[in-house]
Amino acid sequence: LFNFKITLGKNGVPVAENFRLEQSTIADTVQAGQVRVKTLYLSVDPYMRCRMNEDTGSDYLRPWQLSEVADGGGIGVVEESKHDNLSKGDFVTSFTWPWQTVAILDGSLLQKLVPQLVNGRLSYFLGAAGITGLTALLGIREKGHVAAGANQTMVVSGAAGACGSLAGQIGRLEGCSRVVGIAGTDEKCSILTQEMGFDAAINYKKEDVAKQLRELCPGGVDVYFDNVGGDISDTVISQMNQNSHIILCGQISQYNKDVPYPPPLPADIEKIQKERNITRERFLVLNYMDKQEASVLQLCQWIQEGKLKVRETVVEGLANIGAAFQSMMNGGNIGKQIVSVSK
């Protein structure tokens, strides 16, 4: 058994050395209600940066503990079961999967997966057909106020990431007439427009975002799917229309700083928000779990029909999960960052 532990948690930029790989043993016997699983895939996500602080800023997120096994979204296969509803060979997932190659878990905390729903691409259940896809879909439906035929323009920041790449496509599927993405490389911008159906994409590292937005969104911005916060969001908000809507999904530019979530806006931007009656409410997908089942089925249908294009950046081996996390936080991924632990 190999597992991954946290060795340092503080404000600042996370590095691969904050994580440590150890070899250890697990119990020989599986107790009643438990299953032994082999880990197949693990997810690394921006929200995990908050778990490296003693105070995560969220009452639903438990901080990772120093020198304890880290956890997050994971998928595995059952090798031995003493749980009534799970059998050997079942594929299962959990939002609190330990970062280890093999584990004994409480079967009641696991969700059984149906590979056929995602054309056999199991890792999609950590992304497009999992909590990431749910965040994009429910964020747009609950906070975006998108209406077919309303001629709305949506802007997505962090648009080539796990959630942003889905959000732009879902915005179009839900009825937006124009979708513009903001990303950090020419390659990402090209993928957004050529593969994912975005009307346009802005490379914020090379282009004048404010100028580009004026040209690409001549009628202003009606819906802003915000994954990054900071200067980019301030620029977008300044071009938003009266009675428009911000879907406050993430603020990755702020996660390495000791600030409250969501971070307060600068005074001049807050003034614009209030004067134009722009909604900016905290969005937490876990508050909408009553809609999870129907929403996942919708996402899977779009995937099967080819209407939702999925990108993954896959790193092989548990030993590389710390480096994968660091890379993802620095924008090294296109689409969902996945760690393939075993085949």
Short mmCIF file of C-alpha atoms in Angstrom, two decimals:
data_model
loop_
_atom_site.label_atom_id
_atom_site.label_comp_id
_atom_site.label_asym_id
_atom_site.label_seq_id
_atom_site.Cartn_x
_atom_site.Cartn_y
_atom_site.Cartn_z
CA LEU A 1 0.00 0.00 0.00
CA PHE A 2 1.28 3.46 -0.93
CA ASN A 3 -0.39 6.58 0.42
CA PHE A 4 0.09 10.31 0.14
CA LYS A 5 0.37 12.65 3.13
CA ILE A 6 0.45 16.38 3.69
CA THR A 7 3.69 17.66 5.20
CA LEU A 8 3.04 21.39 5.24
CA GLY A 9 -0.01 23.61 5.29
CA LYS A 10 0.25 27.39 5.22
CA ASN A 11 -0.52 30.44 3.14
CA GLY A 12 1.61 30.71 0.05
CA VAL A 13 2.09 28.79 -3.17
CA PRO A 14 1.82 24.99 -2.82
CA VAL A 15 4.72 22.94 -4.14
CA ALA A 16 5.14 19.21 -4.76
CA GLU A 17 7.29 18.96 -1.62
CA ASN A 18 4.21 19.74 0.51
CA PHE A 19 3.23 16.11 -0.13
CA ARG A 20 4.96 12.90 0.92
CA LEU A 21 4.55 9.37 -0.42
CA GLU A 22 4.76 6.59 2.17
CA GLN A 23 4.50 2.82 2.14
CA SER A 24 2.35 1.22 4.81
CA THR A 25 0.00 -1.68 5.47
CA ILE A 26 -3.76 -1.98 5.86
CA ALA A 27 -5.84 -4.47 7.81
CA ASP A 28 -5.95 -8.04 6.50
CA THR A 29 -9.67 -8.44 7.15
CA VAL A 30 -12.67 -6.57 5.84
CA GLN A 31 -15.32 -5.97 8.50
CA ALA A 32 -19.10 -6.15 8.05
CA GLY A 33 -20.32 -3.22 5.93
CA GLN A 34 -16.85 -2.55 4.53
CA VAL A 35 -15.23 -3.10 1.13
CA ARG A 36 -11.62 -3.33 0.02
CA VAL A 37 -11.02 -1.25 -3.07
CA LYS A 38 -8.20 -0.71 -5.53
CA THR A 39 -7.85 2.96 -6.45
CA LEU A 40 -8.09 3.68 -10.17
CA TYR A 41 -8.37 7.48 -10.46
CA LEU A 42 -7.96 10.46 -8.17
CA SER A 43 -8.97 14.05 -8.77
CA VAL A 44 -7.01 17.17 -7.90
CA ASP A 45 -8.99 20.40 -7.84
CA PRO A 46 -8.47 24.09 -6.98
CA TYR A 47 -10.69 23.90 -3.87
CA MET A 48 -8.12 21.58 -2.29
CA ARG A 49 -5.79 24.56 -1.83
CA CYS A 50 -8.19 25.74 0.89
CA ARG A 51 -7.72 22.41 2.67
CA MET A 52 -4.02 23.19 3.13
CA ASN A 53 -4.96 25.95 5.59
CA GLU A 54 -5.98 25.35 9.21
CA ASP A 55 -9.10 27.39 8.43
CA THR A 56 -10.48 26.29 5.06
CA GLY A 57 -12.90 29.23 4.97
CA SER A 58 -15.79 26.79 4.52
CA ASP A 59 -17.83 24.91 7.10
CA TYR A 60 -18.24 21.96 4.70
CA LEU A 61 -14.49 21.50 3.99
CA ARG A 62 -12.29 19.76 6.53
CA PRO A 63 -8.63 20.85 6.48
CA TRP A 64 -6.08 18.23 5.56
CA GLN A 65 -4.09 17.27 8.65
CA LEU A 66 -0.30 17.29 8.72
CA SER A 67 1.14 13.80 8.20
CA GLU A 68 -2.28 12.24 7.65
CA VAL A 69 -3.43 10.68 4.38
CA ALA A 70 -4.96 13.29 2.08
CA ASP A 71 -8.31 12.66 0.42
CA GLY A 72 -10.58 13.96 -2.34
CA GLY A 73 -12.63 12.74 -5.25
CA GLY A 74 -11.71 9.21 -6.26
CA ILE A 75 -12.81 6.14 -8.19
CA GLY A 76 -11.91 2.52 -7.59
CA VAL A 77 -12.94 -1.08 -8.11
CA VAL A 78 -14.20 -3.36 -5.34
CA GLU A 79 -11.82 -6.27 -4.66
CA GLU A 80 -13.63 -7.72 -1.64
CA SER A 81 -17.01 -6.81 -0.19
CA LYS A 82 -18.88 -7.34 3.05
CA HIS A 83 -21.50 -4.72 2.13
CA ASP A 84 -24.92 -5.92 0.97
CA ASN A 85 -25.19 -3.58 -2.02
CA LEU A 86 -21.65 -3.86 -3.38
CA SER A 87 -19.94 -6.80 -5.07
CA LYS A 88 -16.47 -7.67 -6.26
CA GLY A 89 -15.85 -5.91 -9.58
CA ASP A 90 -18.19 -2.97 -8.93
CA PHE A 91 -16.86 0.47 -9.77
CA VAL A 92 -17.41 2.99 -6.97
CA THR A 93 -16.68 6.62 -6.16
CA SER A 94 -16.49 8.95 -3.17
CA PHE A 95 -15.81 12.64 -2.55
CA THR A 96 -13.53 11.66 0.37
CA TRP A 97 -11.42 8.95 -1.25
CA PRO A 98 -8.05 8.49 0.49
CA TRP A 99 -4.96 9.13 -1.62
CA GLN A 100 -3.70 5.56 -1.44
CA THR A 101 -3.40 2.63 -3.82
CA VAL A 102 -5.62 0.26 -1.80
CA ALA A 103 -8.13 1.09 0.92
CA ILE A 104 -10.77 -0.43 3.17
CA LEU A 105 -13.80 1.84 3.14
CA ASP A 106 -17.29 2.01 4.60
CA GLY A 107 -19.48 0.74 1.78
CA SER A 108 -22.37 3.02 2.75
CA LEU A 109 -20.24 6.06 1.85
CA LEU A 110 -19.60 4.85 -1.70
CA GLN A 111 -21.66 5.44 -4.81
CA LYS A 112 -21.85 2.70 -7.44
CA LEU A 113 -21.02 3.80 -10.98
CA VAL A 114 -22.45 2.70 -14.32
CA PRO A 115 -19.59 2.91 -16.87
CA GLN A 116 -21.97 2.74 -19.84
CA LEU A 117 -23.35 6.18 -18.94
CA VAL A 118 -20.01 7.74 -19.95
CA ASN A 119 -19.10 5.39 -22.79
CA GLY A 120 -16.78 3.49 -20.46
CA ARG A 121 -14.67 6.54 -19.56
CA LEU A 122 -14.78 6.04 -15.80
CA SER A 123 -12.65 9.09 -14.99
CA TYR A 124 -15.44 11.29 -16.42
CA PHE A 125 -17.32 10.63 -13.17
CA LEU A 126 -14.70 12.83 -11.45
CA GLY A 127 -15.21 15.59 -14.01
CA ALA A 128 -17.85 16.11 -16.66
CA ALA A 129 -20.27 13.56 -15.16
CA GLY A 130 -19.29 14.28 -11.56
CA ILE A 131 -19.10 17.19 -9.15
CA THR A 132 -17.33 19.36 -11.77
CA GLY A 133 -20.05 18.94 -14.36
CA LEU A 134 -22.72 19.40 -11.70
CA THR A 135 -21.08 22.65 -10.61
CA ALA A 136 -21.13 23.97 -14.17
CA LEU A 137 -24.68 22.86 -14.97
CA LEU A 138 -26.33 23.78 -11.67
CA GLY A 139 -24.35 27.01 -11.43
CA ILE A 140 -25.74 28.11 -14.77
CA ARG A 141 -29.27 26.92 -14.00
CA GLU A 142 -29.47 28.25 -10.44
CA LYS A 143 -27.45 31.49 -10.67
CA GLY A 144 -27.07 32.30 -14.38
CA HIS A 145 -30.71 32.99 -15.27
CA VAL A 146 -30.04 31.82 -18.82
CA ALA A 147 -33.13 31.83 -21.06
CA ALA A 148 -33.25 30.42 -24.58
CA GLY A 149 -33.95 33.12 -27.14
CA ALA A 150 -32.94 35.96 -24.82
CA ASN A 151 -29.81 36.75 -26.88
CA GLN A 152 -27.52 36.55 -23.85
CA THR A 153 -23.73 36.75 -23.92
CA MET A 154 -21.77 34.62 -21.43
CA VAL A 155 -18.13 35.12 -20.48
CA VAL A 156 -16.20 32.33 -18.74
CA SER A 157 -12.88 32.89 -16.94
CA GLY A 158 -10.57 29.95 -16.34
CA ALA A 159 -12.34 28.72 -19.46
CA ALA A 160 -9.94 25.90 -20.34
CA GLY A 161 -10.07 24.37 -16.86
CA ALA A 162 -12.19 21.47 -15.67
CA CYS A 163 -15.27 23.51 -14.85
CA GLY A 164 -14.86 26.43 -17.26
CA SER A 165 -14.52 24.24 -20.35
CA LEU A 166 -17.83 22.59 -19.49
CA ALA A 167 -19.57 25.80 -18.39
CA GLY A 168 -19.10 27.51 -21.74
CA GLN A 169 -20.54 24.54 -23.61
CA ILE A 170 -23.44 24.19 -21.17
CA GLY A 171 -24.18 27.91 -21.42
CA ARG A 172 -24.64 27.41 -25.16
CA LEU A 173 -26.74 24.27 -24.67
CA GLU A 174 -28.95 26.12 -22.18
CA GLY A 175 -29.58 28.98 -24.58
CA CYS A 176 -26.81 31.59 -24.59
CA SER A 177 -26.34 33.06 -28.06
CA ARG A 178 -22.68 34.01 -27.55
CA VAL A 179 -19.97 32.47 -25.37
CA VAL A 180 -16.50 33.98 -24.86
CA GLY A 181 -13.75 32.30 -22.87
CA ILE A 182 -10.72 33.74 -21.09
CA ALA A 183 -7.66 31.47 -20.78
CA GLY A 184 -3.89 31.71 -20.39
CA THR A 185 -2.33 30.23 -23.54
CA ASP A 186 -2.91 30.31 -27.29
CA GLU A 187 -3.30 26.52 -27.26
CA LYS A 188 -6.10 26.74 -24.69
CA CYS A 189 -7.85 29.50 -26.64
CA SER A 190 -7.62 27.44 -29.82
CA ILE A 191 -9.15 24.38 -28.13
CA LEU A 192 -12.01 26.48 -26.78
CA THR A 193 -12.98 27.82 -30.17
CA GLN A 194 -12.13 24.82 -32.37
CA GLU A 195 -13.20 21.92 -30.15
CA MET A 196 -15.61 23.26 -27.56
CA GLY A 197 -17.75 25.63 -29.56
CA PHE A 198 -16.83 28.92 -27.87
CA ASP A 199 -17.42 31.87 -30.21
CA ALA A 200 -14.14 33.49 -29.17
CA ALA A 201 -11.38 33.23 -26.59
CA ILE A 202 -9.03 35.79 -25.05
CA ASN A 203 -5.46 35.02 -23.97
CA TYR A 204 -5.25 37.19 -20.86
CA LYS A 205 -1.46 36.85 -20.69
CA LYS A 206 -0.95 38.37 -24.15
CA GLU A 207 -4.04 40.44 -24.91
CA ASP A 208 -5.76 43.51 -23.49
CA VAL A 209 -8.76 41.80 -21.86
CA ALA A 210 -10.86 44.98 -21.53
CA LYS A 211 -10.30 45.92 -25.18
CA GLN A 212 -10.99 42.39 -26.41
CA LEU A 213 -14.19 42.15 -24.37
CA ARG A 214 -15.47 45.39 -25.87
CA GLU A 215 -14.86 44.01 -29.36
CA LEU A 216 -16.11 40.46 -28.73
CA CYS A 217 -19.11 41.38 -26.55
CA PRO A 218 -20.42 44.56 -28.20
CA GLY A 219 -23.75 44.23 -26.41
CA GLY A 220 -22.09 43.82 -23.01
CA VAL A 221 -21.97 40.74 -20.76
CA ASP A 222 -25.17 39.17 -19.40
CA VAL A 223 -23.76 36.13 -17.58
CA TYR A 224 -20.26 35.76 -16.12
CA PHE A 225 -19.08 32.32 -15.00
CA ASP A 226 -16.30 33.34 -12.62
CA ASN A 227 -13.59 30.79 -11.84
CA VAL A 228 -10.69 33.12 -11.08
CA GLY A 229 -11.56 36.39 -9.31
CA GLY A 230 -9.00 39.16 -9.12
CA ASP A 231 -8.16 41.61 -11.90
CA ILE A 232 -9.74 39.55 -14.68
CA SER A 233 -13.08 39.44 -12.89
CA ASP A 234 -12.93 43.17 -12.15
CA THR A 235 -12.43 43.78 -15.88
CA VAL A 236 -15.37 41.57 -16.84
CA ILE A 237 -17.70 43.02 -14.21
CA SER A 238 -16.99 46.54 -15.47
CA GLN A 239 -18.51 45.51 -18.82
CA MET A 240 -21.56 43.70 -17.46
CA ASN A 241 -25.08 44.83 -18.28
CA GLN A 242 -27.88 46.06 -16.04
CA ASN A 243 -29.55 43.16 -14.14
CA SER A 244 -26.86 40.71 -15.22
CA HIS A 245 -25.56 37.74 -13.25
CA ILE A 246 -22.23 36.46 -11.89
CA ILE A 247 -21.98 32.72 -11.23
CA LEU A 248 -19.45 32.71 -8.40
CA CYS A 249 -17.86 29.31 -8.94
CA GLY A 250 -14.23 29.82 -7.90
CA GLN A 251 -11.55 32.41 -7.16
CA ILE A 252 -8.34 30.53 -7.94
CA SER A 253 -6.28 33.73 -8.21
CA GLN A 254 -7.02 34.37 -4.52
CA TYR A 255 -6.59 30.88 -3.03
CA ASN A 256 -2.94 31.36 -2.04
CA LYS A 257 -3.82 34.51 -0.10
CA ASP A 258 -5.25 34.87 3.39
CA VAL A 259 -8.54 36.52 2.36
CA PRO A 260 -12.17 35.65 3.07
CA TYR A 261 -14.25 33.76 0.51
CA PRO A 262 -15.69 35.15 -1.61
CA PRO A 263 -13.08 37.92 -1.62
CA PRO A 264 -14.50 41.45 -1.44
CA LEU A 265 -14.53 43.45 -4.67
CA PRO A 266 -12.54 46.70 -5.02
CA ALA A 267 -14.68 49.71 -4.11
CA ASP A 268 -15.07 50.94 -7.71
CA ILE A 269 -16.13 47.49 -8.96
CA GLU A 270 -18.51 46.99 -6.04
CA LYS A 271 -20.09 50.33 -6.95
CA ILE A 272 -20.65 49.11 -10.53
CA GLN A 273 -22.11 45.85 -9.23
CA LYS A 274 -24.63 47.65 -7.02
CA GLU A 275 -25.55 50.37 -9.51
CA ARG A 276 -26.21 47.82 -12.27
CA ASN A 277 -27.97 45.38 -9.93
CA ILE A 278 -25.55 42.58 -10.82
CA THR A 279 -26.13 39.44 -8.73
CA ARG A 280 -23.00 37.94 -7.13
CA GLU A 281 -24.07 35.29 -4.67
CA ARG A 282 -21.95 32.49 -3.32
CA PHE A 283 -22.71 29.28 -5.19
CA LEU A 284 -22.21 25.90 -3.53
CA VAL A 285 -23.19 22.86 -5.55
CA LEU A 286 -23.65 20.79 -2.39
CA ASN A 287 -26.76 22.88 -1.63
CA TYR A 288 -28.47 21.41 -4.70
CA MET A 289 -27.90 17.71 -4.22
CA ASP A 290 -31.64 17.05 -4.58
CA LYS A 291 -31.06 17.77 -8.28
CA GLN A 292 -27.93 15.63 -8.55
CA GLU A 293 -29.38 12.49 -10.11
CA ALA A 294 -31.35 14.21 -12.88
CA SER A 295 -28.45 16.58 -13.58
CA VAL A 296 -25.87 13.77 -13.88
CA LEU A 297 -28.16 11.95 -16.31
CA GLN A 298 -28.43 15.14 -18.38
CA LEU A 299 -24.65 15.51 -18.44
CA CYS A 300 -24.19 11.86 -19.44
CA GLN A 301 -26.76 12.23 -22.22
CA TRP A 302 -24.89 15.23 -23.63
CA ILE A 303 -21.61 13.28 -23.45
CA GLN A 304 -23.12 10.29 -25.24
CA GLU A 305 -24.60 12.54 -27.92
CA GLY A 306 -21.28 14.33 -28.46
CA LYS A 307 -22.79 17.66 -27.42
CA LEU A 308 -20.45 18.02 -24.43
CA LYS A 309 -16.78 17.69 -25.36
CA VAL A 310 -14.56 16.52 -22.51
CA ARG A 311 -10.85 17.20 -22.08
CA GLU A 312 -8.61 15.62 -19.44
CA THR A 313 -4.99 16.07 -18.43
CA VAL A 314 -3.89 12.72 -17.03
CA VAL A 315 -0.81 12.13 -14.86
CA GLU A 316 0.25 8.54 -14.23
CA GLY A 317 1.08 7.25 -10.76
CA LEU A 318 0.21 8.17 -7.19
CA ALA A 319 3.80 9.35 -6.67
CA ASN A 320 3.10 12.27 -9.05
CA ILE A 321 -0.08 13.58 -7.44
CA GLY A 322 1.70 16.40 -5.61
CA ALA A 323 3.27 17.60 -8.85
CA ALA A 324 -0.11 17.27 -10.61
CA PHE A 325 -1.75 19.43 -7.93
CA GLN A 326 0.97 22.07 -8.25
CA SER A 327 0.69 22.08 -12.05
CA MET A 328 -3.11 22.40 -11.92
CA MET A 329 -2.88 25.37 -9.55
CA ASN A 330 -0.53 27.02 -12.06
CA GLY A 331 -2.84 26.40 -15.02
CA GLY A 332 -0.86 23.46 -16.41
CA ASN A 333 -3.99 21.44 -17.15
CA ILE A 334 -6.46 21.58 -20.02
CA GLY A 335 -9.82 20.30 -18.82
CA LYS A 336 -9.95 18.07 -15.76
CA GLN A 337 -6.71 17.16 -13.96
CA ILE A 338 -6.77 13.42 -13.28
CA VAL A 339 -4.23 11.12 -11.62
CA SER A 340 -4.35 7.54 -12.92
CA VAL A 341 -3.29 5.41 -9.96
CA SER A 342 -3.66 1.90 -11.41
CA LYS A 343 -5.21 0.20 -14.41
#
